[in-house]
Amino acid sequence: MSLSQVMADKVSETWLTTSKKLFTAKREACLVHIYPTGPTMGCRYPLTDRPLVLGRGEDSDIRLNDHSVSRKHAIIEPSADGYSVSDQRSTNGTFVNDKQLDGARLLKDGDYLRVGNCLYRFLAGGNIETEYHEEIYRLTILDGLTQIHNKRYLDEFLEREVVRSQRHHRPLSVLAVDIDKFKTINDDLGHLCGDFVLRELAGVIRGTLRQEDLFARCGGEEFVVVLVETTTDGALLVAERIREAVAAHQFRFETTPIRLTISIGLASTTGALPVTANELRHEADLKLYEAKHAGRNRVCS
């Protein structure tokens, strides 16, 4: 066999191997529905060698019955390097990792795809089954919109910390956080803007906390922070730092600036007296209501 023939065979073998890998990756790639919650949460949509249309129209491959979604909103198409997504002149735009698309974009493993109010996770790693089940587990403990912990995880965490606080007589504090006049934002600027505010706010607050603390969304515009081994005085400092950080942050949805403030209620225990997780949460909520009635944008303890 000639040298040229050997080289040609090597090139052919390399091409076949690469093509097989690309075909396998394409065959295994999928979208996972992670928001909003409901019967479709966690649904997996395999991506194949044909285009996939997301929209409100009856002929869409993934039909989304949501007012924020256009009839033909976005399309995902196979390419030489994987899959690319492009917007189809939708009313509200298509976003990847919160950045609006301007033309086609290649999807990378783990990317978040937003179509109107609906959020998907793109998976294209070496072991899709493992990644998929890990994503489903994440959905059981994380809020799909904000990617912080959800109420289920909050309840379990707070129960454990209350027990530990009483056993070792260690302080524990809880902050109940609520966005001021959030309904006005939704009514005036729409739910897309409301979702943006919730995600942006979560990022701002998360940046002010320690790794050992817990930050969770427990419904709507309500959040809870659990400050482990933190006294009332220490928690007051944290709460004020959070409130000031939110008030100073420049929230901007598309071209619209938004002035946002929050109210915070604080409850604490030293661990010396019997208390339950529900009682701590209830006390923090009462203080939150005091902050609201006192004029908002403040901390009450």
mmCIF file of C-alpha atoms in Angstrom:
data_model
loop_
_atom_site.group_PDB
_atom_site.id
_atom_site.type_symbol
_atom_site.label_atom_id
_atom_site.label_comp_id
_atom_site.label_asym_id
_atom_site.label_seq_id
_atom_site.Cartn_x
_atom_site.Cartn_y
_atom_site.Cartn_z
ATOM 1 C CA MET A 1 0.000 0.000 0.000
ATOM 2 C CA SER A 2 1.377 3.408 -0.958
ATOM 3 C CA LEU A 3 2.063 6.178 1.520
ATOM 4 C CA SER A 4 -0.599 8.353 -0.086
ATOM 5 C CA GLN A 5 -3.153 5.556 0.304
ATOM 6 C CA VAL A 6 -2.251 5.141 4.008
ATOM 7 C CA MET A 7 -2.657 8.875 4.587
ATOM 8 C CA ALA A 8 -5.973 8.879 2.747
ATOM 9 C CA ASP A 9 -7.207 6.004 4.917
ATOM 10 C CA LYS A 10 -6.130 7.868 8.064
ATOM 11 C CA VAL A 11 -7.965 11.011 6.966
ATOM 12 C CA SER A 12 -11.042 8.954 6.152
ATOM 13 C CA GLU A 13 -10.909 7.200 9.532
ATOM 14 C CA THR A 14 -10.542 10.515 11.377
ATOM 15 C CA TRP A 15 -13.455 12.006 9.457
ATOM 16 C CA LEU A 16 -15.667 9.005 10.203
ATOM 17 C CA THR A 17 -14.758 9.108 13.921
ATOM 18 C CA THR A 18 -15.469 12.837 14.147
ATOM 19 C CA SER A 19 -18.728 12.462 12.243
ATOM 20 C CA LYS A 20 -19.785 9.624 14.544
ATOM 21 C CA LYS A 21 -19.068 11.746 17.621
ATOM 22 C CA LEU A 22 -21.037 14.672 16.208
ATOM 23 C CA PHE A 23 -23.920 12.374 15.249
ATOM 24 C CA THR A 24 -23.930 10.795 18.724
ATOM 25 C CA ALA A 25 -23.824 14.213 20.409
ATOM 26 C CA LYS A 26 -26.667 15.438 18.246
ATOM 27 C CA ARG A 27 -28.690 12.297 18.847
ATOM 28 C CA GLU A 28 -28.348 12.655 22.614
ATOM 29 C CA ALA A 29 -28.773 16.422 22.950
ATOM 30 C CA CYS A 30 -32.035 17.661 24.470
ATOM 31 C CA LEU A 31 -33.921 20.549 26.016
ATOM 32 C CA VAL A 32 -35.287 20.270 29.560
ATOM 33 C CA HIS A 33 -38.242 22.445 30.593
ATOM 34 C CA ILE A 34 -37.402 24.056 33.933
ATOM 35 C CA TYR A 35 -39.803 27.030 34.169
ATOM 36 C CA PRO A 36 -42.649 27.730 34.747
ATOM 37 C CA THR A 37 -43.632 24.988 37.150
ATOM 38 C CA GLY A 38 -46.483 22.691 36.243
ATOM 39 C CA PRO A 39 -47.071 19.399 34.439
ATOM 40 C CA THR A 40 -44.403 20.098 31.791
ATOM 41 C CA MET A 41 -41.637 20.912 34.283
ATOM 42 C CA GLY A 42 -38.817 18.425 33.804
ATOM 43 C CA CYS A 43 -40.053 17.318 30.371
ATOM 44 C CA ARG A 44 -37.225 16.347 28.028
ATOM 45 C CA TYR A 45 -37.337 17.245 24.325
ATOM 46 C CA PRO A 46 -34.754 15.316 22.257
ATOM 47 C CA LEU A 47 -33.001 17.196 19.456
ATOM 48 C CA THR A 48 -32.571 15.362 16.159
ATOM 49 C CA ASP A 49 -31.235 16.027 12.666
ATOM 50 C CA ARG A 50 -34.222 18.200 11.740
ATOM 51 C CA PRO A 51 -35.140 21.725 12.859
ATOM 52 C CA LEU A 52 -37.290 22.152 15.969
ATOM 53 C CA VAL A 53 -39.719 25.075 16.255
ATOM 54 C CA LEU A 54 -40.806 26.578 19.584
ATOM 55 C CA GLY A 55 -43.927 28.704 19.534
ATOM 56 C CA ARG A 56 -47.611 29.145 20.271
ATOM 57 C CA GLY A 57 -48.768 27.954 16.852
ATOM 58 C CA GLU A 58 -50.433 24.574 16.412
ATOM 59 C CA ASP A 59 -47.684 23.448 14.011
ATOM 60 C CA SER A 60 -44.871 24.084 16.542
ATOM 61 C CA ASP A 61 -42.740 21.126 17.627
ATOM 62 C CA ILE A 62 -42.766 22.465 21.196
ATOM 63 C CA ARG A 63 -46.093 24.252 21.592
ATOM 64 C CA LEU A 64 -46.162 26.851 24.361
ATOM 65 C CA ASN A 65 -49.602 28.077 25.334
ATOM 66 C CA ASP A 66 -48.333 31.316 26.869
ATOM 67 C CA HIS A 67 -49.251 34.901 25.958
ATOM 68 C CA SER A 68 -45.577 35.911 26.026
ATOM 69 C CA VAL A 69 -44.709 33.477 23.216
ATOM 70 C CA SER A 70 -45.185 34.270 19.507
ATOM 71 C CA ARG A 71 -46.790 31.793 17.097
ATOM 72 C CA LYS A 72 -43.386 30.918 15.648
ATOM 73 C CA HIS A 73 -41.011 32.207 18.289
ATOM 74 C CA ALA A 74 -37.643 30.451 17.845
ATOM 75 C CA ILE A 75 -36.043 27.623 15.913
ATOM 76 C CA ILE A 76 -33.244 25.210 16.824
ATOM 77 C CA GLU A 77 -31.327 23.745 13.881
ATOM 78 C CA PRO A 78 -28.545 21.166 13.628
ATOM 79 C CA SER A 79 -25.173 22.473 12.468
ATOM 80 C CA ALA A 80 -21.687 21.088 11.927
ATOM 81 C CA ASP A 81 -20.744 21.907 15.545
ATOM 82 C CA GLY A 82 -23.970 20.920 17.293
ATOM 83 C CA TYR A 83 -27.159 22.975 17.457
ATOM 84 C CA SER A 84 -27.812 26.669 16.865
ATOM 85 C CA VAL A 85 -30.834 28.695 17.917
ATOM 86 C CA SER A 86 -32.280 31.797 16.287
ATOM 87 C CA ASP A 87 -35.213 34.066 16.959
ATOM 88 C CA GLN A 88 -38.033 34.151 14.409
ATOM 89 C CA ARG A 89 -38.984 37.829 14.697
ATOM 90 C CA SER A 90 -40.844 37.171 17.931
ATOM 91 C CA THR A 91 -42.534 39.955 19.873
ATOM 92 C CA ASN A 92 -40.607 39.443 23.125
ATOM 93 C CA GLY A 93 -37.322 38.062 21.793
ATOM 94 C CA THR A 94 -35.326 34.907 22.471
ATOM 95 C CA PHE A 95 -32.586 34.828 25.105
ATOM 96 C CA VAL A 96 -29.633 32.558 25.843
ATOM 97 C CA ASN A 97 -28.232 32.972 29.358
ATOM 98 C CA ASP A 98 -30.273 36.200 29.644
ATOM 99 C CA LYS A 99 -28.680 37.743 26.535
ATOM 100 C CA GLN A 100 -31.061 38.540 23.701
ATOM 101 C CA LEU A 101 -30.290 36.863 20.396
ATOM 102 C CA ASP A 102 -29.309 38.928 17.392
ATOM 103 C CA GLY A 103 -28.881 36.263 14.754
ATOM 104 C CA ALA A 104 -28.079 32.564 15.203
ATOM 105 C CA ARG A 105 -26.127 31.340 18.229
ATOM 106 C CA LEU A 106 -24.507 27.975 18.851
ATOM 107 C CA LEU A 107 -25.851 26.349 22.012
ATOM 108 C CA LYS A 108 -23.339 25.103 24.567
ATOM 109 C CA ASP A 109 -23.892 22.378 27.135
ATOM 110 C CA GLY A 110 -25.759 23.817 30.132
ATOM 111 C CA ASP A 111 -27.030 26.958 28.380
ATOM 112 C CA TYR A 112 -30.357 28.445 29.511
ATOM 113 C CA LEU A 113 -32.770 29.183 26.669
ATOM 114 C CA ARG A 114 -35.614 31.614 27.352
ATOM 115 C CA VAL A 115 -38.620 31.800 25.042
ATOM 116 C CA GLY A 116 -41.060 34.346 26.410
ATOM 117 C CA ASN A 117 -41.715 33.349 30.026
ATOM 118 C CA CYS A 118 -40.577 29.761 29.406
ATOM 119 C CA LEU A 119 -37.093 28.588 30.363
ATOM 120 C CA TYR A 120 -35.207 25.529 29.103
ATOM 121 C CA ARG A 121 -31.809 23.962 29.832
ATOM 122 C CA PHE A 122 -29.787 22.678 26.880
ATOM 123 C CA LEU A 123 -27.920 19.437 27.618
ATOM 124 C CA ALA A 124 -25.352 18.021 25.198
ATOM 125 C CA GLY A 125 -22.671 16.456 27.409
ATOM 126 C CA GLY A 126 -21.116 13.016 27.239
ATOM 127 C CA ASN A 127 -23.728 11.359 29.450
ATOM 128 C CA ILE A 128 -27.128 12.891 28.823
ATOM 129 C CA GLU A 129 -28.980 10.454 31.098
ATOM 130 C CA THR A 130 -26.812 11.367 34.082
ATOM 131 C CA GLU A 131 -27.040 15.090 33.344
ATOM 132 C CA TYR A 132 -30.799 14.826 32.881
ATOM 133 C CA HIS A 133 -31.346 13.123 36.238
ATOM 134 C CA GLU A 134 -29.041 15.650 37.914
ATOM 135 C CA GLU A 135 -31.146 18.419 36.360
ATOM 136 C CA ILE A 136 -34.343 16.824 37.660
ATOM 137 C CA TYR A 137 -32.794 16.704 41.141
ATOM 138 C CA ARG A 138 -31.870 20.381 40.812
ATOM 139 C CA LEU A 139 -35.500 21.137 39.978
ATOM 140 C CA THR A 140 -36.567 19.534 43.264
ATOM 141 C CA ILE A 141 -34.400 21.876 45.365
ATOM 142 C CA LEU A 142 -33.923 24.993 43.190
ATOM 143 C CA ASP A 143 -36.331 27.608 41.910
ATOM 144 C CA GLY A 144 -36.311 27.374 38.124
ATOM 145 C CA LEU A 145 -36.537 31.121 37.499
ATOM 146 C CA THR A 146 -33.978 32.510 39.950
ATOM 147 C CA GLN A 147 -31.748 29.448 40.404
ATOM 148 C CA ILE A 148 -31.725 29.868 44.184
ATOM 149 C CA HIS A 149 -33.158 27.314 46.612
ATOM 150 C CA ASN A 150 -36.915 26.733 46.724
ATOM 151 C CA LYS A 151 -39.407 26.474 49.592
ATOM 152 C CA ARG A 152 -39.022 22.720 49.890
ATOM 153 C CA TYR A 153 -35.280 22.968 50.499
ATOM 154 C CA LEU A 154 -35.782 25.997 52.777
ATOM 155 C CA ASP A 155 -38.152 24.059 55.053
ATOM 156 C CA GLU A 156 -35.715 21.150 55.390
ATOM 157 C CA PHE A 157 -32.703 23.410 55.960
ATOM 158 C CA LEU A 158 -34.397 25.595 58.561
ATOM 159 C CA GLU A 159 -35.676 22.570 60.507
ATOM 160 C CA ARG A 160 -32.116 21.214 60.748
ATOM 161 C CA GLU A 161 -30.654 24.569 61.778
ATOM 162 C CA VAL A 162 -33.283 25.137 64.499
ATOM 163 C CA VAL A 163 -32.487 21.725 65.991
ATOM 164 C CA ARG A 164 -28.751 22.486 65.866
ATOM 165 C CA SER A 165 -29.291 25.938 67.399
ATOM 166 C CA GLN A 166 -31.152 24.519 70.400
ATOM 167 C CA ARG A 167 -28.821 21.575 70.875
ATOM 168 C CA HIS A 168 -25.697 23.754 71.013
ATOM 169 C CA HIS A 169 -27.300 27.038 72.163
ATOM 170 C CA ARG A 170 -26.103 28.822 69.032
ATOM 171 C CA PRO A 171 -27.828 31.920 67.578
ATOM 172 C CA LEU A 172 -29.893 31.680 64.410
ATOM 173 C CA SER A 173 -31.636 34.427 62.451
ATOM 174 C CA VAL A 174 -34.232 34.483 59.676
ATOM 175 C CA LEU A 175 -34.944 37.337 57.238
ATOM 176 C CA ALA A 176 -38.269 37.590 55.403
ATOM 177 C CA VAL A 177 -37.703 39.683 52.250
ATOM 178 C CA ASP A 178 -40.392 41.099 49.978
ATOM 179 C CA ILE A 179 -40.241 43.399 46.933
ATOM 180 C CA ASP A 180 -42.080 46.681 47.445
ATOM 181 C CA LYS A 181 -44.990 47.266 45.021
ATOM 182 C CA PHE A 182 -44.042 44.333 42.794
ATOM 183 C CA LYS A 183 -47.596 44.062 41.437
ATOM 184 C CA THR A 184 -47.229 47.534 39.923
ATOM 185 C CA ILE A 185 -44.163 46.371 37.980
ATOM 186 C CA ASN A 186 -46.041 43.368 36.588
ATOM 187 C CA ASP A 187 -49.129 45.429 35.746
ATOM 188 C CA ASP A 188 -47.270 48.354 34.146
ATOM 189 C CA LEU A 189 -44.346 46.603 32.432
ATOM 190 C CA GLY A 190 -45.542 43.004 32.036
ATOM 191 C CA HIS A 191 -44.579 39.619 33.409
ATOM 192 C CA LEU A 192 -41.405 39.395 31.334
ATOM 193 C CA CYS A 193 -40.141 42.438 33.201
ATOM 194 C CA GLY A 194 -41.341 40.927 36.480
ATOM 195 C CA ASP A 195 -39.351 37.758 35.818
ATOM 196 C CA PHE A 196 -36.288 39.826 34.943
ATOM 197 C CA VAL A 197 -36.574 41.750 38.214
ATOM 198 C CA LEU A 198 -36.833 38.543 40.248
ATOM 199 C CA ARG A 199 -33.751 37.027 38.591
ATOM 200 C CA GLU A 200 -31.738 40.228 38.886
ATOM 201 C CA LEU A 201 -32.746 40.754 42.508
ATOM 202 C CA ALA A 202 -31.736 37.188 43.382
ATOM 203 C CA GLY A 203 -28.288 37.854 41.946
ATOM 204 C CA VAL A 204 -27.884 41.076 43.929
ATOM 205 C CA ILE A 205 -28.882 39.514 47.257
ATOM 206 C CA ARG A 206 -26.863 36.348 46.686
ATOM 207 C CA GLY A 207 -23.746 38.480 46.295
ATOM 208 C CA THR A 208 -24.131 39.904 49.815
ATOM 209 C CA LEU A 209 -24.329 36.565 51.670
ATOM 210 C CA ARG A 210 -21.868 34.047 53.064
ATOM 211 C CA GLN A 211 -21.562 30.586 51.577
ATOM 212 C CA GLU A 212 -22.966 28.943 54.718
ATOM 213 C CA ASP A 213 -26.159 31.027 54.693
ATOM 214 C CA LEU A 214 -29.282 29.966 52.805
ATOM 215 C CA PHE A 215 -31.152 32.149 50.341
ATOM 216 C CA ALA A 216 -34.465 30.820 49.023
ATOM 217 C CA ARG A 217 -37.531 31.911 47.088
ATOM 218 C CA CYS A 218 -40.705 30.809 48.823
ATOM 219 C CA GLY A 219 -43.273 32.115 46.357
ATOM 220 C CA GLY A 220 -43.973 35.087 44.095
ATOM 221 C CA GLU A 221 -41.817 38.028 45.158
ATOM 222 C CA GLU A 222 -41.150 36.595 48.642
ATOM 223 C CA PHE A 223 -37.693 35.446 49.703
ATOM 224 C CA VAL A 224 -36.153 34.104 52.912
ATOM 225 C CA VAL A 225 -32.564 34.289 54.152
ATOM 226 C CA VAL A 226 -31.378 31.950 56.933
ATOM 227 C CA LEU A 227 -28.294 33.302 58.725
ATOM 228 C CA VAL A 228 -26.597 30.511 60.664
ATOM 229 C CA GLU A 229 -24.894 31.338 63.970
ATOM 230 C CA THR A 230 -25.896 34.985 63.614
ATOM 231 C CA THR A 231 -27.260 37.144 66.436
ATOM 232 C CA THR A 232 -29.984 39.756 66.084
ATOM 233 C CA ASP A 233 -27.400 42.551 65.893
ATOM 234 C CA GLY A 234 -25.408 40.694 63.266
ATOM 235 C CA ALA A 235 -28.545 39.925 61.270
ATOM 236 C CA LEU A 236 -29.572 43.590 61.366
ATOM 237 C CA LEU A 237 -26.275 44.529 59.737
ATOM 238 C CA VAL A 238 -26.773 41.897 57.037
ATOM 239 C CA ALA A 239 -30.380 42.974 56.437
ATOM 240 C CA GLU A 240 -29.393 46.627 56.058
ATOM 241 C CA ARG A 241 -26.573 45.641 53.703
ATOM 242 C CA ILE A 242 -29.049 43.701 51.550
ATOM 243 C CA ARG A 243 -31.594 46.537 51.563
ATOM 244 C CA GLU A 244 -28.979 49.130 50.601
ATOM 245 C CA ALA A 245 -27.515 46.939 47.865
ATOM 246 C CA VAL A 246 -30.943 46.511 46.243
ATOM 247 C CA ALA A 247 -31.811 50.218 46.530
ATOM 248 C CA ALA A 248 -28.482 51.176 44.934
ATOM 249 C CA HIS A 249 -28.612 48.616 42.103
ATOM 250 C CA GLN A 250 -29.471 49.904 38.621
ATOM 251 C CA PHE A 251 -32.274 47.631 37.444
ATOM 252 C CA ARG A 252 -32.921 48.110 33.730
ATOM 253 C CA PHE A 253 -35.313 46.027 31.642
ATOM 254 C CA GLU A 254 -34.438 46.545 27.971
ATOM 255 C CA THR A 255 -34.394 50.379 27.870
ATOM 256 C CA THR A 256 -36.605 50.940 30.926
ATOM 257 C CA PRO A 257 -34.940 51.866 34.241
ATOM 258 C CA ILE A 258 -36.662 50.450 37.333
ATOM 259 C CA ARG A 259 -36.295 51.751 40.853
ATOM 260 C CA LEU A 260 -36.628 48.827 43.210
ATOM 261 C CA THR A 261 -36.752 48.630 46.997
ATOM 262 C CA ILE A 262 -37.405 45.813 49.446
ATOM 263 C CA SER A 263 -38.785 45.444 52.956
ATOM 264 C CA ILE A 264 -37.288 42.991 55.450
ATOM 265 C CA GLY A 265 -38.559 41.384 58.653
ATOM 266 C CA LEU A 266 -36.120 39.776 61.094
ATOM 267 C CA ALA A 267 -36.562 37.077 63.714
ATOM 268 C CA SER A 268 -33.818 35.500 65.831
ATOM 269 C CA THR A 269 -33.223 32.883 68.499
ATOM 270 C CA THR A 270 -30.288 32.320 70.816
ATOM 271 C CA GLY A 271 -31.100 28.625 71.091
ATOM 272 C CA ALA A 272 -31.795 28.923 74.822
ATOM 273 C CA LEU A 273 -35.607 28.754 74.591
ATOM 274 C CA PRO A 274 -37.780 26.258 72.686
ATOM 275 C CA VAL A 275 -38.821 27.519 69.241
ATOM 276 C CA THR A 276 -39.906 25.858 65.994
ATOM 277 C CA ALA A 277 -38.976 26.667 62.414
ATOM 278 C CA ASN A 278 -42.569 27.716 61.717
ATOM 279 C CA GLU A 279 -42.555 30.087 64.688
ATOM 280 C CA LEU A 280 -39.358 31.752 63.488
ATOM 281 C CA ARG A 281 -40.800 32.151 59.989
ATOM 282 C CA HIS A 282 -44.049 33.529 61.397
ATOM 283 C CA GLU A 283 -42.229 36.064 63.566
ATOM 284 C CA ALA A 284 -40.133 37.213 60.594
ATOM 285 C CA ASP A 285 -43.309 37.595 58.510
ATOM 286 C CA LEU A 286 -44.949 39.722 61.228
ATOM 287 C CA LYS A 287 -41.923 42.009 61.260
ATOM 288 C CA LEU A 288 -42.050 42.180 57.462
ATOM 289 C CA TYR A 289 -45.656 43.391 57.658
ATOM 290 C CA GLU A 290 -44.534 46.034 60.169
ATOM 291 C CA ALA A 291 -41.886 47.213 57.691
ATOM 292 C CA LYS A 292 -44.502 47.438 54.943
ATOM 293 C CA HIS A 293 -46.960 49.387 57.085
ATOM 294 C CA ALA A 294 -44.234 51.714 58.311
ATOM 295 C CA GLY A 295 -43.523 52.913 54.777
ATOM 296 C CA ARG A 296 -41.529 50.117 53.052
ATOM 297 C CA ASN A 297 -37.825 50.099 52.147
ATOM 298 C CA ARG A 298 -36.813 49.327 55.722
ATOM 299 C CA VAL A 299 -35.883 46.574 58.170
ATOM 300 C CA CYS A 300 -37.975 45.698 61.240
ATOM 301 C CA SER A 301 -36.880 43.332 64.032
#
